[in-house]
Amino acid sequence: MDTDFLISLFTIIGVDIILGGDNAIVVALACRNLPAEIRHKAILFGLGLALLIRMGLTIIAVHLLEIPFLLAIGGALLIYIAYSLLTETENERDVNGGTSLWSAIKAIIIADFVMGFDNVIAVAGAAHGNPLLVMIGLLFSVPVIIWGSKLILNLFDRFPIIIYVGAGILAYTASRMITHEEMLAPLFQQFDYVALGLQITIITGVILLGAYKKTVSKN
């Protein structure tokens, strides 16, 4: 495996870890009213179907990002998502899971579809058209959501700096999407320092602006 493949793979895994917490909370809320004996089934079936849907959406997104300038636009959108990760003070979730197995599964699928948009864009951008990376990244997200979410959320609470690391990973992915835009390739290939400078500017800009906005909102 070459360096670019490994960088993309670890970037996707980082994205899944950072963005997996919200999806885990969705699963918990959707299953909260179920009898204990069927909660596990609801989680497995719900996440299984949600994963298949997300795979399809991500593969579609990978191909859509081949449209001229759409990769750069996706990168700009991901910059906003990274900034929002730092500046959101409260994320209200209204998930009506119901009391039956099917109602909980349906709630998981719908909520994951709505809330998984940031993950789809991030994974598609980091994969750069490689379906294998898409599959590995999405398969990795399942155990993150099922087993690792509570740990991740606890770490966020205990060590807030991890959120900034996560925003930096998303910003880095966004910068790579923009610098890999085929329509802008002549600029970045001719002037290597422009691509590096843009990546540094995006990452530091997201973190500093997000930290400033977060500080202001607390005061």
Tab-separated table of C-alpha atoms in Angstrom, residues 10-183:
chain	number	residue	atom	x	y	z
A	10	PHE	CA	-6.228	6.848	8.470
A	11	THR	CA	-8.023	10.079	7.566
A	12	ILE	CA	-11.261	8.173	6.927
A	13	ILE	CA	-10.877	6.256	10.198
A	14	GLY	CA	-10.311	9.555	12.023
A	15	VAL	CA	-13.408	11.042	10.390
A	16	ASP	CA	-15.485	8.025	11.441
A	17	ILE	CA	-14.256	8.283	15.025
A	18	ILE	CA	-14.965	12.021	15.251
A	19	LEU	CA	-18.372	11.907	13.571
A	20	GLY	CA	-19.480	8.548	15.012
A	21	GLY	CA	-20.575	9.936	18.380
A	22	ASP	CA	-23.698	11.676	17.096
A	23	ASN	CA	-24.835	8.544	15.283
A	24	ALA	CA	-24.333	6.499	18.433
A	25	ILE	CA	-26.574	8.881	20.363
A	26	VAL	CA	-29.195	8.533	17.627
A	27	VAL	CA	-29.118	4.749	18.039
A	28	ALA	CA	-29.479	5.030	21.812
A	29	LEU	CA	-32.416	7.424	21.528
A	30	ALA	CA	-34.153	5.326	18.881
A	31	CYS	CA	-33.948	2.212	21.069
A	32	ARG	CA	-34.626	3.782	24.450
A	33	ASN	CA	-38.287	2.680	24.604
A	34	LEU	CA	-37.726	-0.883	23.433
A	35	PRO	CA	-37.826	-3.910	25.729
A	36	ALA	CA	-34.300	-4.964	26.662
A	37	GLU	CA	-34.575	-8.307	24.853
A	38	ILE	CA	-35.023	-6.738	21.392
A	39	ARG	CA	-32.764	-3.691	21.696
A	40	HIS	CA	-29.764	-5.608	20.390
A	41	LYS	CA	-31.728	-6.745	17.312
A	42	ALA	CA	-32.877	-3.189	16.627
A	43	ILE	CA	-29.315	-1.899	16.831
A	44	LEU	CA	-27.911	-4.600	14.529
A	45	PHE	CA	-30.697	-4.459	11.924
A	46	GLY	CA	-30.961	-0.670	12.029
A	47	LEU	CA	-27.232	-0.072	11.686
A	48	GLY	CA	-26.926	-2.812	9.065
A	49	LEU	CA	-29.526	-1.234	6.807
A	50	ALA	CA	-28.218	2.269	7.525
A	51	LEU	CA	-24.714	1.091	6.584
A	52	LEU	CA	-25.910	-0.300	3.238
A	53	ILE	CA	-27.684	2.965	2.456
A	54	ARG	CA	-24.634	4.989	3.466
A	55	MET	CA	-22.362	2.815	1.312
A	56	GLY	CA	-24.548	3.495	-1.687
A	57	LEU	CA	-24.681	7.235	-0.987
A	58	THR	CA	-20.921	7.452	-0.475
A	59	ILE	CA	-20.129	5.581	-3.694
A	60	ILE	CA	-22.524	7.896	-5.536
A	61	ALA	CA	-20.843	10.882	-3.868
A	62	VAL	CA	-17.400	9.618	-4.920
A	63	HIS	CA	-18.506	9.617	-8.555
A	64	LEU	CA	-20.335	12.927	-8.263
A	65	LEU	CA	-17.169	14.545	-6.907
A	66	GLU	CA	-15.558	13.783	-10.280
A	67	ILE	CA	-17.751	16.513	-11.807
A	68	PRO	CA	-15.646	19.653	-12.454
A	69	PHE	CA	-15.308	21.914	-9.388
A	70	LEU	CA	-17.649	19.697	-7.325
A	71	LEU	CA	-14.691	18.313	-5.367
A	72	ALA	CA	-13.689	21.856	-4.403
A	73	ILE	CA	-17.296	22.684	-3.494
A	74	GLY	CA	-17.453	19.550	-1.350
A	75	GLY	CA	-14.226	20.659	0.334
A	76	ALA	CA	-15.739	24.057	1.093
A	77	LEU	CA	-18.798	22.356	2.571
A	78	LEU	CA	-16.569	20.180	4.744
A	79	ILE	CA	-14.776	23.301	6.019
A	80	TYR	CA	-18.157	24.524	7.262
A	81	ILE	CA	-18.846	21.133	8.872
A	82	ALA	CA	-15.463	21.242	10.649
A	83	TYR	CA	-16.186	24.781	11.859
A	84	SER	CA	-19.653	23.734	13.052
A	85	LEU	CA	-18.115	20.869	15.049
A	86	LEU	CA	-16.342	23.472	17.191
A	87	THR	CA	-19.033	26.139	17.388
A	88	GLU	CA	-22.175	24.102	18.080
A	89	THR	CA	-22.966	24.689	21.726
A	90	GLU	CA	-25.934	22.350	21.907
A	91	ASN	CA	-27.150	19.716	19.496
A	92	GLU	CA	-30.785	18.958	20.146
A	93	ARG	CA	-31.969	15.625	18.904
A	94	ASP	CA	-35.603	14.655	18.607
A	95	VAL	CA	-35.695	10.979	17.717
A	96	ASN	CA	-38.996	9.207	18.170
A	97	GLY	CA	-37.996	5.578	18.359
A	98	GLY	CA	-41.363	4.096	19.250
A	99	THR	CA	-41.862	0.850	21.129
A	100	SER	CA	-41.659	-1.749	18.334
A	101	LEU	CA	-38.650	-3.292	16.630
A	102	TRP	CA	-39.546	-1.908	13.204
A	103	SER	CA	-40.272	1.610	14.496
A	104	ALA	CA	-36.832	1.732	16.153
A	105	ILE	CA	-35.118	0.411	13.000
A	106	LYS	CA	-36.956	2.992	10.894
A	107	ALA	CA	-35.924	5.781	13.288
A	108	ILE	CA	-32.274	4.688	13.145
A	109	ILE	CA	-32.272	4.607	9.318
A	110	ILE	CA	-33.984	7.997	8.916
A	111	ALA	CA	-31.862	9.724	11.554
A	112	ASP	CA	-28.634	8.210	10.224
A	113	PHE	CA	-29.578	9.294	6.688
A	114	VAL	CA	-30.150	12.877	7.833
A	115	MET	CA	-27.221	13.129	10.246
A	116	GLY	CA	-24.767	11.062	8.197
A	117	PHE	CA	-24.439	13.636	5.399
A	118	ASP	CA	-21.244	15.104	6.872
A	119	ASN	CA	-19.729	11.625	7.128
A	120	VAL	CA	-20.638	10.800	3.526
A	121	ILE	CA	-19.007	13.986	2.197
A	122	ALA	CA	-15.901	13.530	4.357
A	123	VAL	CA	-15.390	9.853	3.457
A	124	ALA	CA	-16.025	10.470	-0.246
A	125	GLY	CA	-13.514	13.313	-0.265
A	126	ALA	CA	-10.846	11.393	1.639
A	127	ALA	CA	-11.289	8.294	-0.567
A	128	HIS	CA	-10.511	10.181	-3.804
A	129	GLY	CA	-12.451	7.725	-5.932
A	130	ASN	CA	-11.153	4.518	-4.316
A	131	PRO	CA	-14.141	2.215	-3.582
A	132	LEU	CA	-11.981	-0.013	-1.341
A	133	LEU	CA	-11.262	2.927	0.956
A	134	VAL	CA	-14.970	3.753	1.054
A	135	MET	CA	-15.865	0.230	2.148
A	136	ILE	CA	-13.093	-0.006	4.747
A	137	GLY	CA	-14.005	3.363	6.205
A	138	LEU	CA	-17.713	2.644	6.426
A	139	LEU	CA	-17.207	-0.852	7.853
A	140	PHE	CA	-14.935	0.670	10.486
A	141	SER	CA	-17.666	3.136	11.470
A	142	VAL	CA	-20.005	0.369	12.697
A	143	PRO	CA	-17.916	-0.821	15.671
A	144	VAL	CA	-17.150	2.824	16.425
A	145	ILE	CA	-20.856	3.564	16.708
A	146	ILE	CA	-21.756	0.377	18.599
A	147	TRP	CA	-18.870	0.046	21.061
A	148	GLY	CA	-16.716	3.148	20.968
A	149	SER	CA	-19.216	5.991	21.095
A	150	LYS	CA	-19.580	6.301	24.858
A	151	LEU	CA	-15.811	6.260	25.281
A	152	ILE	CA	-15.414	8.911	22.585
A	153	LEU	CA	-18.077	11.148	24.113
A	154	ASN	CA	-16.518	10.766	27.569
A	155	LEU	CA	-13.131	11.693	26.130
A	156	PHE	CA	-14.672	14.757	24.504
A	157	ASP	CA	-15.992	15.823	27.909
A	158	ARG	CA	-12.755	15.115	29.780
A	159	PHE	CA	-10.331	16.340	27.127
A	160	PRO	CA	-11.997	19.086	25.027
A	161	ILE	CA	-8.827	19.465	22.950
A	162	ILE	CA	-9.767	16.215	21.149
A	163	ILE	CA	-12.625	18.105	19.498
A	164	TYR	CA	-10.063	20.490	18.009
A	165	VAL	CA	-8.047	17.522	16.743
A	166	GLY	CA	-11.227	16.202	15.106
A	167	ALA	CA	-11.975	19.562	13.501
A	168	GLY	CA	-8.379	19.622	12.257
A	169	ILE	CA	-8.815	16.191	10.644
A	170	LEU	CA	-11.970	17.359	8.860
A	171	ALA	CA	-10.268	20.599	7.785
A	172	TYR	CA	-7.293	18.593	6.489
A	173	THR	CA	-9.667	16.380	4.483
A	174	ALA	CA	-11.371	19.487	3.091
A	175	SER	CA	-8.032	21.003	2.072
A	176	ARG	CA	-7.032	17.787	0.285
A	177	MET	CA	-10.344	17.780	-1.582
A	178	ILE	CA	-9.696	21.324	-2.806
A	179	THR	CA	-6.048	20.713	-3.738
A	180	HIS	CA	-7.024	17.513	-5.575
A	181	GLU	CA	-9.621	19.352	-7.676
A	182	GLU	CA	-8.708	18.505	-11.263
A	183	MET	CA	-9.771	21.905	-12.581
